[in-house]
């Protein structure tokens, strides 16, 4: 792939849940390699839907999305293969409760990427170390705190060597004291140059590592601006109101 | 009541000349075990498959599994066994019908398959309920990792769904064992049939049915115990209440 081509290119994407309800309205967005894009907006504005169209978890009716140069709607596209290269982290972690932490990290490497047991295990062990959870390798998800589970979930996604990582409100289901341990991992990841698209209201995170901030409202991308501009002098009225609300507390 | 009790009857020779009455009941118990075991395997395999189909979003999948389940659940087991045993051989092409009728052990295979299909509808409902009870995000997580739909079911959804439904599956297993007694109506020499034969030969009705009652009870207690053991082995640390 051309190194400077966007990792995610979303053009004029529209989606309807039914003929009377358009959840995404003509959304266009590029995420280039190494870029961190934060998506924010009021509840119900379509942030989750937008991010889930990127790995085709949500279908869309109009427009085009390509990931690493591959058109999601292209002929003969192998969606599972494509998704394997896009890491996703969910609000509620979604670890597999019947598998140990290590097996959670191993399973897709082996069954999707076809890695040998030892190779997968080595990768998993290294990633667990990186998210500082080596001591919990043999535990089951139910034995971990929320913050620990989310770090395992990040490691599980990274184990697939993704070209881009998607996060859908990764800290909003966490107790406040656990938010920073997850954000720290994400900040480190961003600084290492991972391409990231992050739905979050953690503006501290956005300030620290985002390159661009996207503001959505009622299914539309209302603002798409460099971080400095967004926090400095955002001119959009709706975005200003939203920002003042979430920054107030 | 002018009844002549004889608890020693079990050790007396039966008129069949193949051993004692106890041997007779024992052979019936073995047949009950075999029929129930085969029926249970069929019920689990087809039930799991139909339960998965029922959990798919496609309206066609729901229609197919719905029809299957309602048909098998709403026709009495006895009628189903009669349909498989007496009616089906007449409906299929002659050659197949002859093969079915001449099959050695026809009552055995009819009972095992008929009972298995009957129970599979009930297992299917449990399986789809178990799948529906899992968080929606589990499937999304499997899909996002690059699993195909069958892989997502196999590696992510089914292992948890089966854990969720183990308690109701225990009662379905016991239902399978109990329902196997219906097979006596198509001539299978299972435990209830052998009990009736003992009663008819010996006129010791109480002794015969006391034995059957105790054996069924022990059998089902053993099945319950085995399933509890399985439940305990599959219990996940820190998960749910357990
Ligand atoms: N399966 C669905 N069918 C119909 N409407 C849906 C469905 N899923 C989501 N919606 C609606 O689409 C809109 C956008 O939902 P979405 O989850 O993308 O919003 P969001 O910005 O992520 O909100 P939140 O901040 O609460 O997570 C909402 O109005 C929601 O009610
Ligand atoms: Mg959301």
Short mmCIF file of C-alpha atoms and ligand atoms in Angstrom, two decimals:
data_model
loop_
_atom_site.label_atom_id
_atom_site.label_comp_id
_atom_site.label_asym_id
_atom_site.label_seq_id
_atom_site.Cartn_x
_atom_site.Cartn_y
_atom_site.Cartn_z
CA UNK A 1 0.00 0.00 0.00
CA UNK A 2 1.02 3.58 -0.63
CA UNK A 3 2.47 4.78 2.67
CA UNK A 4 0.86 8.19 2.49
CA UNK A 5 -2.59 6.95 1.52
CA UNK A 6 -5.08 7.16 4.37
CA UNK A 7 -5.49 4.02 6.45
CA UNK A 8 -9.17 4.81 6.72
CA UNK A 9 -10.91 6.69 3.94
CA UNK A 10 -14.59 7.29 4.44
CA UNK A 11 -16.43 9.13 1.71
CA UNK A 12 -20.03 10.33 1.77
CA UNK A 13 -21.19 7.51 3.99
CA UNK A 14 -24.90 7.41 4.78
CA UNK A 15 -26.77 4.79 6.75
CA UNK A 16 -30.40 4.27 7.55
CA UNK A 17 -31.76 1.97 10.26
CA UNK A 18 -35.11 2.24 8.53
CA UNK A 19 -36.52 4.46 5.80
CA UNK A 20 -37.47 7.08 8.36
CA UNK A 21 -34.32 7.12 10.43
CA UNK A 22 -31.00 8.14 8.95
CA UNK A 23 -28.30 7.51 11.51
CA UNK A 24 -25.30 8.62 9.41
CA UNK A 25 -25.56 11.59 7.05
CA UNK A 26 -22.96 11.98 4.33
CA UNK A 27 -19.98 11.37 6.60
CA UNK A 28 -16.50 11.81 5.14
CA UNK A 29 -13.32 11.28 7.09
CA UNK A 30 -9.70 10.32 6.47
CA UNK A 31 -7.33 8.85 9.00
CA UNK A 32 -3.75 8.76 7.80
CA UNK A 33 -1.00 6.49 9.04
CA UNK A 34 0.14 7.33 12.54
CA UNK A 35 -2.73 9.70 13.09
CA UNK A 36 -4.91 9.77 16.21
CA UNK A 37 -8.44 10.99 15.58
CA UNK A 38 -10.81 11.54 18.48
CA UNK A 39 -14.54 11.41 17.78
CA UNK A 40 -16.90 13.07 20.21
CA UNK A 41 -20.50 14.22 20.28
CA UNK A 42 -23.72 13.92 22.22
CA UNK A 43 -25.27 10.58 23.07
CA UNK A 44 -27.11 9.11 20.11
CA UNK A 45 -25.24 11.23 17.57
CA UNK A 46 -23.99 8.13 15.75
CA UNK A 47 -20.40 7.82 16.99
CA UNK A 48 -20.60 4.08 17.67
CA UNK A 49 -22.37 3.49 14.40
CA UNK A 50 -19.72 5.46 12.52
CA UNK A 51 -16.78 3.61 14.05
CA UNK A 52 -18.44 0.24 13.50
CA UNK A 53 -18.86 0.90 9.80
CA UNK A 54 -15.06 1.01 9.51
CA UNK A 55 -14.68 -2.73 10.15
CA UNK A 56 -18.05 -3.53 8.61
CA UNK A 57 -19.67 -4.50 11.89
CA UNK A 58 -22.40 -2.13 10.76
CA UNK A 59 -23.44 -2.13 7.11
CA UNK A 60 -24.10 1.16 5.34
CA UNK A 61 -26.15 1.92 2.26
CA UNK A 62 -24.36 4.84 0.60
CA UNK A 63 -20.81 6.02 0.15
CA UNK A 64 -17.52 4.18 0.31
CA UNK A 65 -15.08 3.16 2.99
CA UNK A 66 -11.66 1.78 2.35
CA UNK A 67 -9.29 0.43 4.96
CA UNK A 68 -5.61 0.22 4.07
CA UNK A 69 -6.64 0.72 0.45
CA UNK A 70 -9.24 -2.05 0.43
CA UNK A 71 -12.80 -1.02 -0.42
CA UNK A 72 -15.26 -2.61 2.02
CA UNK A 73 -17.84 -2.93 -0.72
CA UNK A 74 -15.31 -4.13 -3.28
CA UNK A 75 -15.86 -7.31 -5.25
CA UNK A 76 -14.66 -10.45 -3.51
CA UNK A 77 -13.52 -8.65 -0.37
CA UNK A 78 -12.83 -11.10 2.43
CA UNK A 79 -14.35 -9.23 5.35
CA UNK A 80 -13.03 -11.52 8.11
CA UNK A 81 -9.48 -11.11 6.71
CA UNK A 82 -9.94 -7.37 6.59
CA UNK A 83 -11.39 -7.17 10.10
CA UNK A 84 -8.47 -9.17 11.44
CA UNK A 85 -6.26 -6.22 10.53
CA UNK A 86 -8.45 -3.70 12.32
CA UNK A 87 -8.26 -3.81 16.10
CA UNK A 88 -11.38 -2.90 18.01
CA UNK A 89 -11.86 -2.13 21.69
CA UNK A 90 -15.38 -2.02 23.08
CA UNK A 91 -16.99 -0.09 25.89
CA UNK A 92 -17.78 -3.30 27.79
CA UNK A 93 -14.44 -5.05 27.04
CA UNK A 94 -16.08 -8.16 25.60
CA UNK A 95 -13.38 -10.55 26.68
CA UNK A 96 -14.35 -14.20 26.27
CA UNK A 97 -15.29 -15.27 29.79
CA UNK A 98 -14.61 -18.98 29.25
CA UNK A 99 -10.99 -18.42 28.23
CA UNK A 100 -8.04 -17.47 30.40
CA UNK A 101 -6.40 -14.13 29.76
CA UNK A 102 -3.66 -15.76 27.67
CA UNK A 103 -6.17 -17.83 25.70
CA UNK A 104 -8.17 -14.66 25.01
CA UNK A 105 -5.05 -13.26 23.39
CA UNK A 106 -4.09 -16.49 21.62
CA UNK A 107 -7.30 -17.64 20.08
CA UNK A 108 -7.73 -15.30 17.13
CA UNK A 109 -4.01 -15.32 16.37
CA UNK A 110 -4.27 -19.08 15.98
CA UNK A 111 -7.70 -19.52 14.42
CA UNK A 112 -7.71 -16.43 12.21
CA UNK A 113 -4.05 -15.70 11.46
CA UNK A 114 -3.03 -19.36 11.63
CA UNK A 115 -0.07 -18.75 13.90
CA UNK A 116 1.53 -21.71 15.61
CA UNK A 117 0.81 -22.19 19.29
CA UNK A 118 4.28 -21.12 20.42
CA UNK A 119 4.39 -18.09 18.17
CA UNK A 120 0.97 -16.89 19.34
CA UNK A 121 1.84 -17.54 22.96
CA UNK A 122 5.08 -15.58 22.71
CA UNK A 123 3.24 -12.62 21.21
CA UNK A 124 0.53 -12.80 23.90
CA UNK A 125 3.06 -12.96 26.72
CA UNK A 126 4.91 -9.94 25.33
CA UNK A 127 1.71 -7.92 24.99
CA UNK A 128 0.51 -8.79 28.48
CA UNK A 129 3.80 -7.55 29.79
CA UNK A 130 3.35 -4.37 27.86
CA UNK A 131 -0.04 -3.65 29.46
CA UNK A 132 1.48 -4.63 32.79
CA UNK A 133 -0.68 -7.69 33.40
CA UNK A 134 1.85 -10.53 33.27
CA UNK A 135 0.88 -11.55 36.79
CA UNK A 136 -2.70 -12.19 35.66
CA UNK A 137 -1.99 -14.31 32.60
CA UNK A 138 -3.64 -17.47 33.90
CA UNK A 139 -6.70 -15.78 35.38
CA UNK A 140 -10.14 -15.62 33.85
CA UNK A 141 -11.75 -12.31 32.84
CA UNK A 142 -14.25 -12.58 35.71
CA UNK A 143 -11.37 -12.36 38.16
CA UNK A 144 -10.09 -9.02 36.85
CA UNK A 145 -11.13 -5.45 37.53
CA UNK A 146 -12.70 -3.42 34.74
CA UNK A 147 -9.50 -1.53 34.08
CA UNK A 148 -7.53 -4.76 33.87
CA UNK A 149 -10.10 -6.32 31.55
CA UNK A 150 -9.94 -3.35 29.22
CA UNK A 151 -6.16 -3.53 29.11
CA UNK A 152 -6.41 -7.21 28.24
CA UNK A 153 -8.89 -6.27 25.51
CA UNK A 154 -6.40 -3.77 24.09
CA UNK A 155 -3.66 -6.40 24.18
CA UNK A 156 -5.96 -8.89 22.47
CA UNK A 157 -6.56 -6.44 19.63
CA UNK A 158 -2.86 -5.62 19.35
CA UNK A 159 -1.96 -9.30 19.14
CA UNK A 160 -3.41 -9.31 15.62
CA UNK A 161 -0.84 -6.69 14.50
CA UNK A 162 -3.57 -4.33 13.31
CA UNK A 163 -2.98 -1.47 10.87
CA UNK A 164 -5.41 0.66 12.85
CA UNK A 165 -7.05 0.52 16.26
CA UNK A 166 -10.67 1.53 16.84
CA UNK A 167 -11.87 2.42 20.33
CA UNK A 168 -15.54 2.92 21.19
CA UNK A 169 -15.74 4.72 24.53
CA UNK A 170 -13.09 2.47 26.08
CA UNK A 171 -13.24 4.12 29.50
CA UNK A 172 -16.89 5.02 29.95
CA UNK A 173 -17.86 1.75 31.63
CA UNK A 174 -15.01 2.02 34.12
CA UNK A 175 -14.96 3.19 37.70
CA UNK A 176 -13.24 6.60 37.77
CA UNK A 177 -10.14 5.30 39.52
CA UNK A 178 -9.49 2.87 36.66
CA UNK A 179 -9.78 5.30 33.78
CA UNK A 180 -6.19 6.46 33.87
CA UNK A 181 -4.62 2.99 33.73
CA UNK A 182 -6.43 2.41 30.43
CA UNK A 183 -5.77 5.89 29.07
CA UNK A 184 -2.07 5.50 29.90
CA UNK A 185 -1.88 2.43 27.70
CA UNK A 186 -3.66 4.29 24.90
CA UNK A 187 -1.40 7.33 25.20
CA UNK A 188 1.66 5.12 25.01
CA UNK A 189 0.23 3.41 21.95
CA UNK A 190 -0.44 6.75 20.28
CA UNK A 191 3.09 7.93 21.01
CA UNK A 192 4.48 4.79 19.40
CA UNK A 193 2.76 5.84 16.21
CA UNK A 194 -0.30 3.56 16.16
CA UNK A 195 -3.06 4.79 13.89
CA UNK A 196 -6.10 5.27 16.09
CA UNK A 197 -9.73 6.31 15.84
CA UNK A 198 -11.10 6.88 19.31
CA UNK A 199 -14.66 7.65 20.34
CA UNK A 200 -14.29 9.25 23.76
CA UNK A 201 -15.27 12.17 25.90
CA UNK A 202 -11.90 12.15 27.66
CA UNK A 203 -10.73 15.52 26.44
CA UNK A 204 -7.54 15.21 28.46
CA UNK A 205 -6.61 12.27 26.26
CA UNK A 206 -7.55 14.25 23.15
CA UNK A 207 -5.41 17.20 24.25
CA UNK A 208 -2.45 14.95 24.95
CA UNK A 209 -2.27 12.79 21.84
CA UNK A 210 -4.99 13.54 19.29
CA UNK A 211 -4.03 15.03 15.97
CA UNK A 212 -7.59 15.79 15.00
CA UNK A 213 -10.92 16.01 16.76
CA UNK A 214 -14.19 15.17 15.02
CA UNK A 215 -17.46 16.37 16.46
CA UNK A 216 -20.65 14.57 15.49
CA UNK A 217 -24.24 15.63 16.00
CA UNK A 218 -27.37 13.93 14.74
CA UNK A 219 -25.49 11.66 12.38
CA UNK A 220 -23.42 14.41 10.82
CA UNK A 221 -19.74 15.18 11.09
CA UNK A 222 -20.14 18.79 12.10
CA UNK A 223 -16.53 19.61 12.90
CA UNK A 224 -13.34 17.93 11.75
CA UNK A 225 -10.43 20.06 12.91
CA UNK A 226 -6.83 19.83 14.08
CA UNK A 227 -6.70 19.53 17.85
CA UNK A 228 -5.27 23.02 18.41
CA UNK A 229 -8.03 24.58 16.40
CA UNK A 230 -10.76 22.49 18.03
CA UNK A 231 -9.74 23.38 21.57
CA UNK A 232 -8.64 26.90 20.73
CA UNK A 233 -11.24 28.49 18.62
CA UNK A 234 -13.95 26.11 17.54
CA UNK A 235 -16.44 28.21 15.67
CA UNK A 236 -19.29 25.74 15.43
CA UNK A 237 -22.02 26.67 17.88
CA UNK A 238 -23.17 23.09 18.64
CA UNK A 239 -19.60 21.93 19.23
CA UNK A 240 -18.95 24.88 21.55
CA UNK A 241 -22.02 24.12 23.63
CA UNK A 242 -21.05 20.43 23.78
CA UNK A 243 -17.45 21.22 24.74
CA UNK A 244 -18.44 23.64 27.49
CA UNK A 245 -20.79 20.98 28.87
CA UNK A 246 -18.30 18.15 29.02
CA UNK A 247 -15.45 20.36 30.16
CA UNK A 248 -17.62 21.74 32.95
CA UNK A 249 -17.27 18.51 34.88
CA UNK B 1 -55.93 -57.87 49.54
CA UNK B 2 -55.02 -61.39 48.83
CA UNK B 3 -51.55 -60.84 47.46
CA UNK B 4 -48.71 -63.25 47.82
CA UNK B 5 -45.52 -61.23 48.41
CA UNK B 6 -42.36 -62.76 47.12
CA UNK B 7 -39.27 -60.58 47.27
CA UNK B 8 -37.14 -63.50 46.24
CA UNK B 9 -38.77 -63.51 42.81
CA UNK B 10 -35.89 -61.57 41.25
CA UNK B 11 -33.59 -64.54 41.65
CA UNK B 12 -36.03 -67.10 40.28
CA UNK B 13 -35.64 -68.28 36.70
CA UNK B 14 -37.85 -66.55 34.19
CA UNK B 15 -39.89 -68.72 31.81
CA UNK B 16 -37.90 -67.29 28.91
CA UNK B 17 -35.11 -69.60 29.94
CA UNK B 18 -32.41 -66.93 29.65
CA UNK B 19 -31.77 -66.43 33.34
CA UNK B 20 -33.49 -64.94 36.35
CA UNK B 21 -36.02 -62.15 36.46
CA UNK B 22 -33.18 -59.92 37.62
CA UNK B 23 -31.34 -60.74 34.39
CA UNK B 24 -34.47 -59.79 32.52
CA UNK B 25 -34.67 -56.39 34.18
CA UNK B 26 -30.94 -55.92 33.70
CA UNK B 27 -31.23 -56.51 29.96
CA UNK B 28 -34.08 -53.97 29.90
CA UNK B 29 -31.98 -51.46 31.77
CA UNK B 30 -29.16 -51.85 29.24
CA UNK B 31 -31.55 -51.22 26.37
CA UNK B 32 -32.95 -48.16 28.16
CA UNK B 33 -29.41 -46.88 28.65
CA UNK B 34 -28.47 -47.48 25.03
CA UNK B 35 -31.59 -45.91 23.58
CA UNK B 36 -31.36 -42.92 25.91
CA UNK B 37 -27.68 -42.38 25.21
CA UNK B 38 -28.11 -42.45 21.44
CA UNK B 39 -31.21 -40.27 21.63
CA UNK B 40 -29.37 -37.78 23.83
CA UNK B 41 -26.45 -37.51 21.41
CA UNK B 42 -28.90 -36.93 18.53
CA UNK B 43 -30.82 -34.40 20.63
CA UNK B 44 -27.65 -32.49 21.49
CA UNK B 45 -26.23 -32.41 17.96
CA UNK B 46 -29.42 -31.54 16.11
CA UNK B 47 -30.66 -29.38 18.98
CA UNK B 48 -27.45 -27.35 18.95
CA UNK B 49 -27.63 -26.94 15.17
CA UNK B 50 -31.30 -25.91 15.22
CA UNK B 51 -30.70 -23.63 18.20
CA UNK B 52 -27.95 -21.87 16.25
CA UNK B 53 -30.22 -21.53 13.21
CA UNK B 54 -32.93 -20.09 15.44
CA UNK B 55 -30.51 -17.46 16.77
CA UNK B 56 -29.56 -16.16 13.31
CA UNK B 57 -31.04 -12.82 12.26
CA UNK B 58 -32.38 -14.08 8.92
CA UNK B 59 -36.17 -14.46 8.80
CA UNK B 60 -35.75 -17.65 6.76
CA UNK B 61 -33.60 -19.20 9.45
CA UNK B 62 -36.24 -18.34 12.03
CA UNK B 63 -39.00 -19.82 9.88
CA UNK B 64 -37.18 -23.10 9.27
CA UNK B 65 -36.14 -23.63 12.88
CA UNK B 66 -39.52 -22.42 14.14
CA UNK B 67 -41.38 -24.94 12.00
CA UNK B 68 -39.07 -27.75 13.05
CA UNK B 69 -39.38 -26.96 16.73
CA UNK B 70 -43.16 -26.45 16.76
CA UNK B 71 -43.80 -29.65 14.80
CA UNK B 72 -41.69 -31.83 17.06
CA UNK B 73 -42.73 -30.16 20.28
CA UNK B 74 -46.45 -30.21 19.68
CA UNK B 75 -46.97 -33.76 18.47
CA UNK B 76 -46.99 -36.29 21.33
CA UNK B 77 -43.93 -38.51 21.47
CA UNK B 78 -46.08 -41.63 21.20
CA UNK B 79 -47.63 -40.39 17.95
CA UNK B 80 -44.19 -39.47 16.62
CA UNK B 81 -42.84 -42.95 17.30
CA UNK B 82 -45.85 -44.46 15.53
CA UNK B 83 -45.34 -42.12 12.59
CA UNK B 84 -41.66 -43.09 12.25
CA UNK B 85 -42.30 -46.79 12.81
CA UNK B 86 -45.58 -47.55 11.07
CA UNK B 87 -46.27 -44.68 8.67
CA UNK B 88 -42.92 -43.62 7.30
CA UNK B 89 -41.98 -46.96 5.70
CA UNK B 90 -45.23 -46.73 3.68
CA UNK B 91 -44.55 -43.18 2.51
CA UNK B 92 -41.02 -43.56 1.22
CA UNK B 93 -40.19 -45.42 -2.03
CA UNK B 94 -40.85 -49.16 -1.73
CA UNK B 95 -37.21 -50.21 -1.66
CA UNK B 96 -36.46 -47.88 1.24
CA UNK B 97 -39.62 -48.92 3.05
CA UNK B 98 -38.66 -52.60 2.77
CA UNK B 99 -35.19 -51.82 4.02
CA UNK B 100 -36.65 -49.96 7.01
CA UNK B 101 -39.04 -52.80 7.85
CA UNK B 102 -36.41 -55.51 7.52
CA UNK B 103 -33.75 -53.62 9.37
CA UNK B 104 -32.57 -55.72 12.32
CA UNK B 105 -33.38 -53.95 15.56
CA UNK B 106 -35.89 -51.70 13.78
CA UNK B 107 -37.70 -50.85 17.06
CA UNK B 108 -34.38 -49.92 18.65
CA UNK B 109 -33.25 -47.53 15.93
CA UNK B 110 -36.71 -46.09 15.53
CA UNK B 111 -36.92 -45.36 19.21
CA UNK B 112 -33.45 -43.88 19.45
CA UNK B 113 -33.88 -41.62 16.43
CA UNK B 114 -37.53 -40.74 17.16
CA UNK B 115 -36.81 -39.89 20.78
CA UNK B 116 -33.65 -38.03 19.78
CA UNK B 117 -35.53 -35.85 17.28
CA UNK B 118 -38.35 -35.22 19.77
CA UNK B 119 -35.85 -34.08 22.40
CA UNK B 120 -33.79 -32.10 19.87
CA UNK B 121 -36.60 -29.57 19.54
CA UNK B 122 -36.50 -28.94 23.27
CA UNK B 123 -32.70 -28.73 23.29
CA UNK B 124 -32.86 -26.29 20.35
CA UNK B 125 -35.05 -23.93 22.35
CA UNK B 126 -32.62 -24.08 25.27
CA UNK B 127 -29.60 -23.47 23.04
CA UNK B 128 -31.10 -20.45 21.31
CA UNK B 129 -32.21 -19.07 24.68
CA UNK B 130 -28.66 -19.53 25.95
CA UNK B 131 -27.21 -17.71 22.95
CA UNK B 132 -29.71 -14.87 23.35
CA UNK B 133 -28.73 -14.52 27.01
CA UNK B 134 -25.14 -13.61 26.11
CA UNK B 135 -24.14 -9.95 25.85
CA UNK B 136 -24.67 -8.65 22.29
CA UNK B 137 -21.09 -7.43 22.21
CA UNK B 138 -19.68 -10.97 22.37
CA UNK B 139 -20.59 -11.70 18.78
CA UNK B 140 -19.31 -8.28 17.71
CA UNK B 141 -16.02 -8.96 19.50
CA UNK B 142 -15.60 -12.31 17.74
CA UNK B 143 -16.47 -10.80 14.39
CA UNK B 144 -14.14 -7.84 14.93
CA UNK B 145 -11.23 -10.21 15.59
CA UNK B 146 -11.75 -11.72 12.14
CA UNK B 147 -13.70 -14.85 13.07
CA UNK B 148 -16.14 -16.04 10.44
CA UNK B 149 -19.72 -16.54 11.57
CA UNK B 150 -19.26 -20.30 12.21
CA UNK B 151 -16.02 -19.61 14.10
CA UNK B 152 -17.75 -16.96 16.20
CA UNK B 153 -20.38 -19.49 17.18
CA UNK B 154 -17.92 -22.28 17.80
CA UNK B 155 -15.23 -20.41 19.72
CA UNK B 156 -17.19 -17.57 21.34
CA UNK B 157 -20.94 -18.07 21.63
CA UNK B 158 -21.57 -21.80 22.07
CA UNK B 159 -19.05 -22.45 24.86
CA UNK B 160 -20.77 -19.82 26.98
CA UNK B 161 -24.31 -20.63 25.86
CA UNK B 162 -23.87 -24.27 26.91
CA UNK B 163 -22.59 -23.22 30.30
CA UNK B 164 -25.64 -21.00 30.75
CA UNK B 165 -28.09 -23.79 29.86
CA UNK B 166 -26.50 -26.69 31.74
CA UNK B 167 -29.17 -26.71 34.50
CA UNK B 168 -32.14 -26.92 32.10
CA UNK B 169 -30.21 -29.44 30.00
CA UNK B 170 -30.04 -31.68 33.05
CA UNK B 171 -33.82 -31.88 33.14
CA UNK B 172 -33.92 -32.55 29.40
CA UNK B 173 -31.52 -35.44 29.89
CA UNK B 174 -33.79 -36.87 32.57
CA UNK B 175 -36.80 -36.36 30.30
CA UNK B 176 -34.97 -38.33 27.64
CA UNK B 177 -34.41 -41.26 29.99
CA UNK B 178 -38.01 -41.19 31.24
CA UNK B 179 -39.47 -40.81 27.75
CA UNK B 180 -37.53 -43.83 26.51
CA UNK B 181 -40.20 -45.96 28.21
CA UNK B 182 -42.62 -44.95 25.46
CA UNK B 183 -40.58 -47.17 23.12
CA UNK B 184 -42.27 -50.24 24.60
CA UNK B 185 -45.26 -49.37 22.42
CA UNK B 186 -43.30 -50.20 19.27
CA UNK B 187 -41.97 -53.37 20.79
CA UNK B 188 -38.66 -52.34 22.23
CA UNK B 189 -37.61 -54.53 25.16
CA UNK B 190 -36.45 -51.68 27.36
CA UNK B 191 -36.80 -51.48 31.12
CA UNK B 192 -40.54 -50.77 31.31
CA UNK B 193 -41.31 -53.46 28.75
CA UNK B 194 -39.21 -55.99 30.65
CA UNK B 195 -40.95 -54.98 33.89
CA UNK B 196 -44.34 -55.62 32.32
CA UNK B 197 -43.13 -58.97 31.01
CA UNK B 198 -41.95 -59.91 34.47
CA UNK B 199 -45.32 -58.95 35.88
CA UNK B 200 -47.16 -61.01 33.28
CA UNK B 201 -44.99 -64.09 33.74
CA UNK B 202 -44.81 -64.03 37.52
CA UNK B 203 -47.94 -62.12 38.59
CA UNK B 204 -45.69 -60.29 41.09
CA UNK B 205 -46.83 -56.83 39.99
CA UNK B 206 -45.60 -54.96 43.07
CA UNK B 207 -42.15 -56.49 43.08
CA UNK B 208 -41.75 -55.88 39.36
CA UNK B 209 -42.73 -52.23 39.48
CA UNK B 210 -40.92 -51.53 42.71
CA UNK B 211 -37.75 -52.65 40.97
CA UNK B 212 -38.51 -50.47 37.95
CA UNK B 213 -39.27 -47.44 40.13
CA UNK B 214 -36.05 -47.80 42.09
CA UNK B 215 -33.98 -48.35 38.95
CA UNK B 216 -35.42 -45.28 37.17
CA UNK B 217 -34.90 -43.25 40.30
CA UNK B 218 -31.29 -44.29 40.67
CA UNK B 219 -30.64 -43.79 36.99
CA UNK B 220 -31.97 -40.25 37.05
CA UNK B 221 -30.16 -39.43 40.26
CA UNK B 222 -26.96 -40.64 38.63
CA UNK B 223 -27.66 -38.50 35.55
CA UNK B 224 -28.32 -35.46 37.72
CA UNK B 225 -25.16 -36.08 39.69
CA UNK B 226 -23.09 -36.43 36.52
CA UNK B 227 -24.46 -33.17 35.13
CA UNK B 228 -23.75 -31.37 38.42
CA UNK B 229 -20.21 -32.66 38.24
CA UNK B 230 -19.91 -31.32 34.72
CA UNK B 231 -21.34 -27.98 35.84
CA UNK B 232 -18.78 -27.75 38.59
CA UNK B 233 -15.94 -28.64 36.23
CA UNK B 234 -17.02 -25.99 33.71
CA UNK B 235 -17.68 -23.28 36.27
CA UNK B 236 -15.61 -20.18 35.55
CA UNK B 237 -13.74 -18.45 38.34
CA UNK B 238 -15.23 -15.05 39.04
CA UNK B 239 -18.04 -15.44 36.55
CA UNK B 240 -21.61 -14.71 37.54
CA UNK B 241 -22.77 -15.89 40.94
CA UNK B 242 -20.50 -18.97 40.96
N1 LIG C 1 -30.04 -1.35 15.72
C1 LIG C 1 -30.58 -0.13 15.75
N2 LIG C 1 -31.82 0.09 15.22
C2 LIG C 1 -32.36 1.32 15.24
N3 LIG C 1 -31.76 2.39 15.75
C3 LIG C 1 -30.54 2.26 16.29
C4 LIG C 1 -29.88 0.99 16.33
N4 LIG C 1 -28.69 1.15 16.92
C5 LIG C 1 -28.60 2.45 17.24
N5 LIG C 1 -29.70 3.12 16.88
C6 LIG C 1 -29.92 4.57 17.02
O1 LIG C 1 -28.98 5.24 16.23
C7 LIG C 1 -28.56 6.43 16.87
C8 LIG C 1 -27.06 6.47 16.94
O2 LIG C 1 -26.65 5.42 17.80
P1 LIG C 1 -25.12 5.30 18.25
O3 LIG C 1 -25.04 4.16 19.18
O4 LIG C 1 -24.27 5.25 17.03
O5 LIG C 1 -24.88 6.66 19.01
P2 LIG C 1 -23.64 7.11 19.90
O6 LIG C 1 -23.22 8.44 19.40
O7 LIG C 1 -22.62 6.05 19.93
O8 LIG C 1 -24.30 7.28 21.33
P3 LIG C 1 -23.69 6.97 22.77
O9 LIG C 1 -22.86 8.15 23.14
O10 LIG C 1 -24.91 6.87 23.63
O11 LIG C 1 -22.94 5.71 22.69
C9 LIG C 1 -29.26 6.48 18.21
O12 LIG C 1 -30.36 7.33 18.09
C10 LIG C 1 -29.69 5.07 18.43
O13 LIG C 1 -30.87 5.04 19.19
MG1 LIG C 2 -21.90 4.74 21.44
#
